[in-house]
Each structure stands twice: as structure tokens, then as C-alpha cells.
CSV table of N, CA and C in Angstrom, one decimal:
chain,number,residue,atom,x,y,z
V,1,UNK,N,-3.2,-38.4,-25.5
V,1,UNK,CA,-2.6,-37.9,-26.7
V,1,UNK,C,-3.7,-37.4,-27.6
V,2,UNK,N,-3.3,-36.6,-28.6
V,2,UNK,CA,-4.3,-36.1,-29.5
V,2,UNK,C,-3.9,-36.5,-30.9
V,3,UNK,N,-4.9,-37.1,-31.6
V,3,UNK,CA,-4.6,-37.5,-33.0
V,3,UNK,C,-5.8,-37.2,-33.9
V,4,UNK,N,-5.6,-36.4,-34.9
V,4,UNK,CA,-6.6,-36.0,-35.9
V,4,UNK,C,-7.8,-35.4,-35.2
V,5,UNK,N,-7.6,-34.5,-34.2
V,5,UNK,CA,-8.7,-33.9,-33.6
V,5,UNK,C,-9.4,-34.7,-32.5
V,6,UNK,N,-9.0,-35.9,-32.3
V,6,UNK,CA,-9.6,-36.8,-31.3
V,6,UNK,C,-8.7,-36.9,-30.1
V,7,UNK,N,-9.2,-36.7,-28.9
V,7,UNK,CA,-8.4,-36.8,-27.7
V,7,UNK,C,-8.6,-38.2,-27.2
V,8,UNK,N,-7.5,-38.9,-27.0
V,8,UNK,CA,-7.5,-40.3,-26.5
V,8,UNK,C,-7.1,-40.3,-25.0
V,9,UNK,N,-7.7,-41.0,-24.2
V,9,UNK,CA,-7.3,-41.1,-22.8
V,9,UNK,C,-8.5,-41.6,-22.0
V,10,UNK,N,-8.2,-41.8,-20.7
V,10,UNK,CA,-9.3,-42.3,-19.9
V,10,UNK,C,-10.2,-41.1,-19.5
V,11,UNK,N,-11.5,-41.4,-19.4
V,11,UNK,CA,-12.4,-40.4,-19.0
V,11,UNK,C,-12.4,-40.3,-17.5
V,12,UNK,N,-12.6,-39.1,-16.9
V,12,UNK,CA,-12.6,-39.0,-15.5
V,12,UNK,C,-13.7,-38.0,-15.1
V,13,UNK,N,-14.2,-38.1,-13.9
V,13,UNK,CA,-15.2,-37.2,-13.4
V,13,UNK,C,-14.4,-35.9,-12.9
V,14,UNK,N,-14.6,-34.7,-13.5
V,14,UNK,CA,-13.8,-33.6,-13.1
V,14,UNK,C,-14.0,-33.2,-11.6
V,15,UNK,N,-15.2,-33.4,-11.0
V,15,UNK,CA,-15.4,-33.1,-9.6
V,15,UNK,C,-14.6,-34.0,-8.7
V,16,UNK,N,-14.6,-35.3,-9.0
V,16,UNK,CA,-13.9,-36.3,-8.2
V,16,UNK,C,-12.4,-36.0,-8.4
V,17,UNK,N,-12.0,-35.8,-9.6
V,17,UNK,CA,-10.5,-35.5,-9.9
V,17,UNK,C,-10.1,-34.3,-9.1
V,18,UNK,N,-10.9,-33.3,-9.0
V,18,UNK,CA,-10.5,-32.1,-8.3
V,18,UNK,C,-10.5,-32.3,-6.8
V,19,UNK,N,-11.4,-33.1,-6.3
V,19,UNK,CA,-11.4,-33.4,-4.9
V,19,UNK,C,-10.2,-34.2,-4.5
V,20,UNK,N,-9.9,-35.3,-5.3
V,20,UNK,CA,-8.8,-36.1,-5.0
V,20,UNK,C,-7.5,-35.3,-5.2
V,21,UNK,N,-7.4,-34.4,-6.1
V,21,UNK,CA,-6.2,-33.6,-6.3
V,21,UNK,C,-5.9,-32.7,-5.1
V,22,UNK,N,-7.0,-32.3,-4.4
V,22,UNK,CA,-6.8,-31.5,-3.2
V,22,UNK,C,-6.5,-32.3,-2.0
V,23,UNK,N,-6.4,-33.6,-2.1
V,23,UNK,CA,-6.0,-34.4,-1.0
V,23,UNK,C,-7.2,-34.9,-0.2
V,24,UNK,N,-8.4,-34.7,-0.7
V,24,UNK,CA,-9.6,-35.2,0.0
V,24,UNK,C,-10.1,-36.3,-0.9
V,25,UNK,N,-10.3,-37.5,-0.3
V,25,UNK,CA,-10.8,-38.6,-1.1
V,25,UNK,C,-12.1,-39.0,-0.6
V,26,UNK,N,-13.0,-39.4,-1.5
V,26,UNK,CA,-14.2,-40.0,-1.1
V,26,UNK,C,-15.3,-39.0,-0.6
V,27,UNK,N,-15.5,-39.0,0.7
V,27,UNK,CA,-16.6,-38.3,1.3
V,27,UNK,C,-16.2,-36.9,1.6
V,28,UNK,N,-17.1,-35.9,1.2
V,28,UNK,CA,-16.9,-34.5,1.5
V,28,UNK,C,-17.1,-34.3,3.0
V,29,UNK,N,-16.2,-33.6,3.7
V,29,UNK,CA,-16.3,-33.3,5.1
V,29,UNK,C,-17.0,-32.0,5.4
V,30,UNK,N,-17.7,-32.0,6.5
V,30,UNK,CA,-18.4,-30.7,6.9
V,30,UNK,C,-17.3,-29.9,7.6
V,31,UNK,N,-17.4,-28.6,7.4
V,31,UNK,CA,-16.4,-27.7,8.1
V,31,UNK,C,-16.4,-27.8,9.6
V,32,UNK,N,-15.3,-27.7,10.2
V,32,UNK,CA,-15.2,-27.8,11.6
V,32,UNK,C,-15.7,-26.5,12.2
V,33,UNK,N,-15.9,-26.5,13.5
V,33,UNK,CA,-16.3,-25.3,14.3
V,33,UNK,C,-15.3,-24.2,14.1
V,34,UNK,N,-14.0,-24.5,14.1
V,34,UNK,CA,-12.9,-23.6,14.0
V,34,UNK,C,-12.9,-22.9,12.6
V,35,UNK,N,-13.2,-23.8,11.5
V,35,UNK,CA,-13.2,-23.3,10.2
V,35,UNK,C,-14.4,-22.3,10.0
V,36,UNK,N,-15.5,-22.6,10.6
V,36,UNK,CA,-16.7,-21.7,10.5
V,36,UNK,C,-16.4,-20.4,11.2
V,37,UNK,N,-15.7,-20.5,12.4
V,37,UNK,CA,-15.3,-19.3,13.2
V,37,UNK,C,-14.4,-18.4,12.4
V,38,UNK,N,-13.4,-19.0,11.7
V,38,UNK,CA,-12.4,-18.3,10.9
V,38,UNK,C,-13.1,-17.6,9.7
V,39,UNK,N,-14.1,-18.3,9.1
V,39,UNK,CA,-14.8,-17.7,8.0
V,39,UNK,C,-15.6,-16.5,8.4
V,40,UNK,N,-16.3,-16.6,9.6
V,40,UNK,CA,-17.1,-15.6,10.1
V,40,UNK,C,-16.2,-14.4,10.5
V,41,UNK,N,-15.0,-14.7,11.1
V,41,UNK,CA,-14.0,-13.6,11.5
V,41,UNK,C,-13.6,-12.9,10.2
V,42,UNK,N,-13.2,-13.6,9.1
V,42,UNK,CA,-12.8,-12.9,7.9
V,42,UNK,C,-13.9,-12.0,7.3
V,43,UNK,N,-15.1,-12.5,7.3
V,43,UNK,CA,-16.2,-11.7,6.8
V,43,UNK,C,-16.4,-10.4,7.6
V,44,UNK,N,-16.3,-10.6,9.0
V,44,UNK,CA,-16.4,-9.4,9.8
V,44,UNK,C,-15.4,-8.4,9.6
V,45,UNK,N,-14.1,-8.8,9.3
V,45,UNK,CA,-13.0,-7.9,9.0
V,45,UNK,C,-13.3,-7.2,7.7
V,46,UNK,N,-13.8,-7.9,6.7
V,46,UNK,CA,-14.1,-7.3,5.4
V,46,UNK,C,-15.2,-6.2,5.5
V,47,UNK,N,-16.2,-6.6,6.3
V,47,UNK,CA,-17.3,-5.6,6.5
V,47,UNK,C,-16.8,-4.4,7.2
V,48,UNK,N,-15.9,-4.5,8.2
V,48,UNK,CA,-15.4,-3.4,8.9
V,48,UNK,C,-14.6,-2.4,7.9
V,49,UNK,N,-13.9,-3.0,7.0
V,49,UNK,CA,-13.1,-2.2,6.0
V,49,UNK,C,-14.1,-1.5,5.0
V,50,UNK,N,-15.2,-2.1,4.8
V,50,UNK,CA,-16.2,-1.5,3.9
V,50,UNK,C,-16.8,-0.2,4.5
V,51,UNK,N,-16.9,-0.1,5.8
V,51,UNK,CA,-17.5,1.0,6.5
V,51,UNK,C,-16.4,2.1,6.7
V,52,UNK,N,-16.2,3.0,5.7
V,52,UNK,CA,-15.1,3.9,5.7
V,52,UNK,C,-15.4,5.1,6.7
V,53,UNK,N,-16.6,5.1,7.3
V,53,UNK,CA,-16.8,6.1,8.3
V,53,UNK,C,-16.5,5.7,9.7
V,54,UNK,N,-16.0,4.4,9.8
V,54,UNK,CA,-15.5,3.9,11.1
V,54,UNK,C,-14.3,4.7,11.5
V,55,UNK,N,-14.1,4.8,12.8
V,55,UNK,CA,-12.9,5.5,13.3
V,55,UNK,C,-11.7,4.6,13.2
V,56,UNK,N,-10.5,5.2,12.9
V,56,UNK,CA,-9.3,4.4,12.7
V,56,UNK,C,-8.5,4.6,14.0
V,57,UNK,N,-7.7,3.6,14.3
V,57,UNK,CA,-6.8,3.8,15.5
V,57,UNK,C,-5.7,4.8,15.2
V,58,UNK,N,-5.5,5.7,16.2
V,58,UNK,CA,-4.4,6.7,16.0
V,58,UNK,C,-3.2,6.1,16.6
V,59,UNK,N,-2.4,5.5,15.8
V,59,UNK,CA,-1.1,5.0,16.2
V,59,UNK,C,0.0,5.3,15.2
V,60,UNK,N,1.2,5.0,15.5
V,60,UNK,CA,2.3,5.4,14.6
V,60,UNK,C,2.2,4.8,13.2
V,61,UNK,N,1.8,3.5,13.1
V,61,UNK,CA,1.6,2.9,11.8
V,61,UNK,C,0.6,3.6,10.9
V,62,UNK,N,-0.6,3.9,11.5
V,62,UNK,CA,-1.6,4.6,10.7
V,62,UNK,C,-1.2,6.0,10.3
V,63,UNK,N,-0.6,6.7,11.3
V,63,UNK,CA,-0.2,8.1,11.0
V,63,UNK,C,0.9,8.1,9.9
V,64,UNK,N,1.8,7.1,9.9
V,64,UNK,CA,2.8,7.0,8.9
V,64,UNK,C,2.2,6.8,7.5
V,65,UNK,N,1.0,6.3,7.4
V,65,UNK,CA,0.4,6.1,6.1
V,65,UNK,C,0.0,7.5,5.4
V,66,UNK,N,-0.2,8.5,6.2
V,66,UNK,CA,-0.6,9.8,5.7
V,66,UNK,C,0.4,10.9,6.0
V,67,UNK,N,1.5,10.6,6.7
V,67,UNK,CA,2.5,11.5,7.1
V,67,UNK,C,3.4,11.9,5.9
V,68,UNK,N,3.6,13.2,5.7
V,68,UNK,CA,4.5,13.6,4.6
V,68,UNK,C,5.7,14.4,5.2
V,69,UNK,N,6.9,14.0,4.9
V,69,UNK,CA,8.1,14.8,5.2
V,69,UNK,C,8.3,15.9,4.2
V,70,UNK,N,9.1,16.9,4.5
V,70,UNK,CA,9.3,18.0,3.6
V,70,UNK,C,10.0,17.5,2.3
V,71,UNK,N,10.9,16.5,2.4
V,71,UNK,CA,11.5,16.0,1.1
V,71,UNK,C,10.5,15.4,0.2
V,72,UNK,N,9.5,14.7,0.7
V,72,UNK,CA,8.5,14.1,-0.1
V,72,UNK,C,7.6,15.2,-0.7
V,73,UNK,N,7.3,16.2,0.1
V,73,UNK,CA,6.5,17.4,-0.5
V,73,UNK,C,7.2,18.0,-1.6
V,74,UNK,N,8.6,18.1,-1.5
V,74,UNK,CA,9.4,18.7,-2.6
V,74,UNK,C,9.2,17.9,-3.9
V,75,UNK,N,9.3,16.6,-3.7
V,75,UNK,CA,9.1,15.7,-4.9
V,75,UNK,C,7.7,15.8,-5.5
V,76,UNK,N,6.7,15.9,-4.6
V,76,UNK,CA,5.3,16.0,-5.1
V,76,UNK,C,5.1,17.3,-5.9
V,77,UNK,N,5.8,18.4,-5.6
V,77,UNK,CA,5.6,19.7,-6.2
V,77,UNK,C,6.0,19.7,-7.7
V,78,UNK,N,6.8,18.6,-8.1
V,78,UNK,CA,7.1,18.5,-9.5
V,78,UNK,C,5.9,18.5,-10.4
V,79,UNK,N,4.9,17.8,-10.0
V,79,UNK,CA,3.6,17.8,-10.7
V,79,UNK,C,2.6,18.8,-10.1
V,80,UNK,N,2.8,20.0,-10.5
V,80,UNK,CA,2.0,21.1,-9.9
V,80,UNK,C,0.5,21.0,-10.0
V,81,UNK,N,0.1,20.4,-11.1
V,81,UNK,CA,-1.4,20.2,-11.3
V,81,UNK,C,-2.0,19.3,-10.3
V,82,UNK,N,-1.3,18.3,-9.9
V,82,UNK,CA,-1.8,17.2,-9.0
V,82,UNK,C,-1.4,17.4,-7.5
V,83,UNK,N,-0.5,18.4,-7.3
V,83,UNK,CA,0.0,18.6,-5.9
V,83,UNK,C,-1.1,18.8,-4.9
V,84,UNK,N,-2.1,19.6,-5.1
V,84,UNK,CA,-3.2,19.9,-4.2
V,84,UNK,C,-3.9,18.6,-3.8
V,85,UNK,N,-4.3,17.8,-4.9
V,85,UNK,CA,-5.0,16.6,-4.6
V,85,UNK,C,-4.2,15.5,-3.8
V,86,UNK,N,-2.9,15.5,-4.0
V,86,UNK,CA,-2.1,14.5,-3.4
V,86,UNK,C,-1.8,14.8,-1.9
V,87,UNK,N,-1.8,16.1,-1.5
V,87,UNK,CA,-1.4,16.4,-0.2
V,87,UNK,C,-2.5,16.8,0.8
V,88,UNK,N,-3.7,17.2,0.3
V,88,UNK,CA,-4.8,17.6,1.1
V,88,UNK,C,-5.3,16.3,1.9
V,89,UNK,N,-5.4,16.5,3.2
V,89,UNK,CA,-5.8,15.4,4.1
V,89,UNK,C,-4.6,14.7,4.7
V,90,UNK,N,-3.4,15.0,4.3
V,90,UNK,CA,-2.2,14.4,4.8
V,90,UNK,C,-1.8,15.1,6.1
V,91,UNK,N,-0.9,14.5,6.8
V,91,UNK,CA,-0.4,15.1,8.1
V,91,UNK,C,1.1,15.5,7.9
V,92,UNK,N,1.4,16.7,8.4
V,92,UNK,CA,2.8,17.1,8.4
V,92,UNK,C,3.2,17.5,9.8
V,93,UNK,N,4.5,17.6,10.0
V,93,UNK,CA,5.1,17.9,11.3
V,93,UNK,C,5.7,19.3,11.3
V,94,UNK,N,5.2,20.2,12.2
V,94,UNK,CA,5.7,21.6,12.3
V,94,UNK,C,6.4,21.8,13.6
V,95,UNK,N,7.3,22.7,13.7
V,95,UNK,CA,8.0,23.0,14.9
V,95,UNK,C,7.2,24.1,15.7
V,96,UNK,N,7.1,23.9,17.0
V,96,UNK,CA,6.4,24.9,17.8
V,96,UNK,C,7.5,25.6,18.6
V,97,UNK,N,7.6,26.9,18.4
V,97,UNK,CA,8.6,27.7,19.0
V,97,UNK,C,8.2,28.0,20.5
V,98,UNK,N,9.1,27.8,21.4
V,98,UNK,CA,8.8,28.1,22.8
V,98,UNK,C,10.1,28.5,23.4
V,99,UNK,N,10.1,29.7,24.1
V,99,UNK,CA,11.3,30.2,24.7
V,99,UNK,C,11.7,29.4,26.0
V,100,UNK,N,10.7,28.8,26.7
V,100,UNK,CA,11.0,28.2,27.9
V,100,UNK,C,11.4,26.7,27.8
V,101,UNK,N,11.3,26.2,26.6
V,101,UNK,CA,11.7,24.8,26.3
V,101,UNK,C,13.1,24.6,25.8
V,102,UNK,N,13.9,23.8,26.4
V,102,UNK,CA,15.2,23.5,25.9
V,102,UNK,C,15.2,22.6,24.7
V,103,UNK,N,14.3,21.7,24.6
V,103,UNK,CA,14.2,20.8,23.5
V,103,UNK,C,13.1,21.3,22.5
V,104,UNK,N,13.4,21.1,21.2
V,104,UNK,CA,12.4,21.5,20.2
V,104,UNK,C,11.1,20.7,20.4
V,105,UNK,N,10.0,21.4,20.2
V,105,UNK,CA,8.7,20.7,20.3
V,105,UNK,C,8.1,20.7,18.9
V,106,UNK,N,7.4,19.7,18.6
V,106,UNK,CA,6.8,19.5,17.3
V,106,UNK,C,5.3,19.2,17.4
V,107,UNK,N,4.5,19.5,16.4
V,107,UNK,CA,3.1,19.1,16.4
V,107,UNK,C,2.8,18.5,15.1
V,108,UNK,N,1.9,17.5,15.0
V,108,UNK,CA,1.4,17.0,13.8
V,108,UNK,C,0.1,17.7,13.5
V,109,UNK,N,0.0,18.2,12.2
V,109,UNK,CA,-1.1,19.0,11.8
V,109,UNK,C,-1.6,18.5,10.5
V,110,UNK,N,-2.9,18.7,10.2
V,110,UNK,CA,-3.5,18.2,9.0
V,110,UNK,C,-3.4,19.3,7.9
V,111,UNK,N,-3.1,18.9,6.7
V,111,UNK,CA,-3.2,19.8,5.5
V,111,UNK,C,-4.6,19.9,5.0
V,112,UNK,N,-5.1,21.1,5.0
V,112,UNK,CA,-6.5,21.2,4.5
V,112,UNK,C,-6.6,22.0,3.2
V,113,UNK,N,-5.5,22.4,2.6
V,113,UNK,CA,-5.5,23.1,1.3
V,113,UNK,C,-4.1,23.5,0.9
V,114,UNK,N,-4.0,24.1,-0.3
V,114,UNK,CA,-2.8,24.7,-0.7
V,114,UNK,C,-3.1,26.0,-1.3
V,115,UNK,N,-2.1,26.9,-1.3
V,115,UNK,CA,-2.2,28.2,-1.9
V,115,UNK,C,-0.9,28.6,-2.5
V,116,UNK,N,-0.9,29.7,-3.2
V,116,UNK,CA,0.3,30.2,-3.8
V,116,UNK,C,0.8,31.5,-3.1
V,117,UNK,N,2.0,31.6,-2.7
V,117,UNK,CA,2.6,32.8,-2.1
V,117,UNK,C,2.8,33.8,-3.2
V,118,UNK,N,2.7,35.1,-2.8
V,118,UNK,CA,2.9,36.2,-3.7
V,118,UNK,C,4.3,36.2,-4.3
V,119,UNK,N,5.3,35.8,-3.5
V,119,UNK,CA,6.7,35.8,-3.9
V,119,UNK,C,7.2,34.4,-3.8
V,120,UNK,N,7.9,33.9,-4.9
V,120,UNK,CA,8.6,32.6,-4.7
V,120,UNK,C,9.6,32.6,-3.7
V,121,UNK,N,9.8,31.4,-3.0
V,121,UNK,CA,10.9,31.3,-2.0
V,121,UNK,C,11.6,30.0,-2.3
V,122,UNK,N,12.8,29.9,-1.6
V,122,UNK,CA,13.7,28.7,-1.8
V,122,UNK,C,13.2,27.5,-1.0
V,123,UNK,N,12.9,26.4,-1.8
V,123,UNK,CA,12.5,25.2,-1.2
V,123,UNK,C,13.6,24.1,-1.6
V,124,UNK,N,14.4,23.7,-0.7
V,124,UNK,CA,15.5,22.7,-1.2
V,124,UNK,C,16.4,23.4,-2.1
V,125,UNK,N,16.5,22.9,-3.3
V,125,UNK,CA,17.5,23.5,-4.3
V,125,UNK,C,16.7,24.3,-5.4
V,126,UNK,N,15.5,24.6,-5.2
V,126,UNK,CA,14.7,25.3,-6.3
V,126,UNK,C,13.8,26.4,-5.7
V,127,UNK,N,13.3,27.2,-6.5
V,127,UNK,CA,12.4,28.3,-6.1
V,127,UNK,C,10.9,27.8,-6.4
V,128,UNK,N,10.0,28.1,-5.5
V,128,UNK,CA,8.6,27.8,-5.8
V,128,UNK,C,7.8,28.7,-4.9
V,129,UNK,N,6.5,28.7,-5.2
V,129,UNK,CA,5.6,29.6,-4.4
V,129,UNK,C,4.4,28.8,-3.7
V,130,UNK,N,4.5,27.5,-3.6
V,130,UNK,CA,3.4,26.8,-2.9
V,130,UNK,C,3.5,27.0,-1.4
V,131,UNK,N,2.3,27.2,-0.8
V,131,UNK,CA,2.2,27.2,0.6
V,131,UNK,C,1.1,26.2,1.0
V,132,UNK,N,1.2,25.7,2.3
V,132,UNK,CA,0.2,24.8,2.7
V,132,UNK,C,-0.8,25.5,3.7
V,133,UNK,N,-2.0,25.2,3.6
V,133,UNK,CA,-3.0,25.6,4.5
V,133,UNK,C,-3.2,24.5,5.5
V,134,UNK,N,-2.9,24.7,6.8
V,134,UNK,CA,-3.0,23.7,7.8
V,134,UNK,C,-4.0,24.0,8.9
V,135,UNK,N,-4.4,23.0,9.6
V,135,UNK,CA,-5.3,23.2,10.7
V,135,UNK,C,-4.4,22.9,12.0
V,136,UNK,N,-4.0,24.0,12.6
V,136,UNK,CA,-3.1,24.0,13.8
V,136,UNK,C,-4.0,24.2,15.0
V,137,UNK,N,-4.3,23.1,15.7
V,137,UNK,CA,-5.3,23.1,16.8
V,137,UNK,C,-6.6,23.5,16.1
V,138,UNK,N,-7.2,24.6,16.5
V,138,UNK,CA,-8.4,25.0,15.8
V,138,UNK,C,-8.2,26.2,15.0
V,139,UNK,N,-7.0,26.5,14.6
V,139,UNK,CA,-6.7,27.7,13.8
V,139,UNK,C,-6.2,27.3,12.4
V,140,UNK,N,-6.7,28.0,11.4
V,140,UNK,CA,-6.2,27.7,10.0
V,140,UNK,C,-5.0,28.7,9.8
V,141,UNK,N,-3.9,28.1,9.3
V,141,UNK,CA,-2.7,28.9,9.0
V,141,UNK,C,-2.1,28.5,7.7
V,142,UNK,N,-1.5,29.5,7.0
V,142,UNK,CA,-0.7,29.3,5.8
V,142,UNK,C,0.8,29.2,6.2
V,143,UNK,N,1.4,28.1,5.8
V,143,UNK,CA,2.9,28.0,6.1
V,143,UNK,C,3.6,27.6,4.9
V,144,UNK,N,4.9,28.0,4.8
V,144,UNK,CA,5.8,27.7,3.7
V,144,UNK,C,6.2,26.2,3.9
V,145,UNK,N,6.5,25.6,2.8
V,145,UNK,CA,6.9,24.2,2.8
V,145,UNK,C,8.2,24.0,3.5
V,146,UNK,N,9.1,25.0,3.4
V,146,UNK,CA,10.4,24.9,4.1
V,146,UNK,C,10.3,24.9,5.6
V,147,UNK,N,9.1,25.2,6.2
V,147,UNK,CA,8.8,25.1,7.6
V,147,UNK,C,8.4,23.8,8.1
V,148,UNK,N,8.2,22.8,7.2
V,148,UNK,CA,7.8,21.5,7.5
V,148,UNK,C,9.0,20.7,7.9
V,149,UNK,N,8.9,19.8,8.9
V,149,UNK,CA,10.0,19.0,9.4
V,149,UNK,C,10.3,17.9,8.3
V,150,UNK,N,11.5,17.5,8.2
V,150,UNK,CA,11.9,16.5,7.3
V,150,UNK,C,12.3,15.2,8.1
V,151,UNK,N,12.0,15.1,9.3
V,151,UNK,CA,12.4,14.0,10.2
V,151,UNK,C,11.2,13.0,10.3
V,152,UNK,N,11.5,11.8,10.6
V,152,UNK,CA,10.5,10.8,10.9
V,152,UNK,C,10.1,11.0,12.4
V,153,UNK,N,9.0,10.4,12.8
V,153,UNK,CA,8.6,10.5,14.2
V,153,UNK,C,8.4,9.1,14.6
V,154,UNK,N,8.5,8.8,15.9
V,154,UNK,CA,8.2,7.5,16.4
V,154,UNK,C,7.4,7.5,17.7
V,155,UNK,N,7.1,8.6,18.3
V,155,UNK,CA,6.4,8.6,19.6
V,155,UNK,C,4.9,8.5,19.3
V,156,UNK,N,4.2,8.1,20.4
V,156,UNK,CA,2.8,7.9,20.3
V,156,UNK,C,2.1,9.2,20.2
V,157,UNK,N,1.1,9.3,19.3
V,157,UNK,CA,0.4,10.5,19.0
V,157,UNK,C,-0.7,10.8,20.0
V,158,UNK,N,-0.8,12.0,20.4
V,158,UNK,CA,-1.9,12.5,21.4
V,158,UNK,C,-3.2,12.6,20.6
V,159,UNK,N,-4.2,11.8,21.0
V,159,UNK,CA,-5.4,11.8,20.3
V,159,UNK,C,-6.2,13.1,20.3
V,160,UNK,N,-5.9,14.0,21.1
V,160,UNK,CA,-6.6,15.3,21.2
V,160,UNK,C,-6.5,16.1,19.9
V,161,UNK,N,-5.5,15.9,19.1
V,161,UNK,CA,-5.3,16.7,17.9
V,161,UNK,C,-6.1,16.1,16.7
V,162,UNK,N,-6.5,14.9,16.8
V,162,UNK,CA,-7.1,14.2,15.7
V,162,UNK,C,-8.5,13.7,16.2
V,163,UNK,N,-9.5,14.5,16.1
V,163,UNK,CA,-10.8,14.2,16.7
V,163,UNK,C,-11.6,13.3,15.8
V,164,UNK,N,-11.3,13.2,14.5
V,164,UNK,CA,-12.1,12.5,13.6
V,164,UNK,C,-11.3,11.8,12.5
V,165,UNK,N,-10.4,10.9,12.9
V,165,UNK,CA,-9.6,10.1,11.9
V,165,UNK,C,-10.4,8.9,11.5
V,166,UNK,N,-10.9,8.8,10.3
V,166,UNK,CA,-11.7,7.7,9.9
V,166,UNK,C,-10.9,6.8,8.9
V,167,UNK,N,-11.3,5.6,8.7
V,167,UNK,CA,-10.7,4.7,7.8
V,167,UNK,C,-10.5,5.3,6.4
V,168,UNK,N,-11.5,6.0,5.9
V,168,UNK,CA,-11.4,6.6,4.6
V,168,UNK,C,-10.2,7.6,4.5
V,169,UNK,N,-9.9,8.3,5.5
V,169,UNK,CA,-8.7,9.2,5.5
V,169,UNK,C,-7.4,8.4,5.3
V,170,UNK,N,-7.3,7.3,5.9
V,170,UNK,CA,-6.0,6.5,5.8
V,170,UNK,C,-6.0,5.8,4.4
V,171,UNK,N,-7.1,5.2,4.1
V,171,UNK,CA,-7.2,4.4,2.8
V,171,UNK,C,-7.0,5.2,1.6
V,172,UNK,N,-7.6,6.5,1.6
V,172,UNK,CA,-7.4,7.3,0.4
V,172,UNK,C,-6.0,7.6,0.2
V,173,UNK,N,-5.1,7.7,1.2
V,173,UNK,CA,-3.7,8.1,1.0
V,173,UNK,C,-2.8,6.9,0.8
V,174,UNK,N,-3.4,5.7,1.0
V,174,UNK,CA,-2.5,4.5,0.8
V,174,UNK,C,-2.4,4.2,-0.6
V,175,UNK,N,-3.4,4.5,-1.5
V,175,UNK,CA,-3.3,4.0,-2.9
V,175,UNK,C,-3.2,5.2,-3.8
């Protein structure tokens, strides 16, 4: 209790109190071999994340971190000043036209820039003139946003299209 600026009560050693409060009494124990292994494993994982030039696994989870559907692109266009910065480096899904295929074929491509079309076109329920500059295989193309797929994907990605996916590519788009 506290009376006139004086604290009354039993004195205790803060270190012993802390140790006893954590369920350890008396003698400090040395860490077990498993504890040391876990500590080393955790520090290895942290150092791997610090090296942003390391290659990232190309799997559905990682691609979903940077994949943009058309509906999300339409929402991002509201802030025209930041649109370019938000979409460059992301992945979009385009349809590949082929006469001999009965089923629609799609390809995931990387956005490498944005441009303005000379004439506005209808995107969703509004008119705009943004186009995306994409890297389709080894060719740079300008495509309208209404040509982007609005569907999710779930199949495994062919690594041939993404020769240099690094951790920094994924982490930049996560936050």
C-alpha cells in the first residue's frame, strides 16, 4: 500500500521474482539441444528473408500474393496517381486465342508498365484510358484492362514463364 509517498510492503529481488513468476524456481537451466536447434532454425529463416535476391518458390500461394484480377485493377484505377506504382511487377491472367483448342487457354504475364490509350474505352461501368504494358513470353505488349481475366486460378504454374521470381518481388506486393 502507499501512504504519504512511501511504499510499504515486502522487498523482493526482481530477478528472482521474474524467474519464479515464469515457473522456474531456484537454479537456471541450460537450454536443451532441441531449444538450441530451434533457435538456430529461427535465425536461419530470418536471414533467408533478409536476402531479398533469393529465389522464391513458384507456387499458387506465392503467385496469389501478386496476382491481380480485373475487378481489383478497376478498384485501383480510382487513385490514378498511384495506379502505376501499385500494379507494376504484379501478375495478370490473359486469354490466349487459339482456333484448334476447344477450351480457353490462359497465360499469367507480368505487368512491366502502364500507358494511356488515345481513346477512352469502357472498363466495367466507367470509361478510362489506362492500358497495361505486359511481358508476354519475351514480347512487350500493350493491352486494355478489359482484356484481363477476372477469375481466380488454382493450377500449378509453369516455371518457364517466370525465370527470375525473387523474394523481393513477392514481399513488395504483400505490404
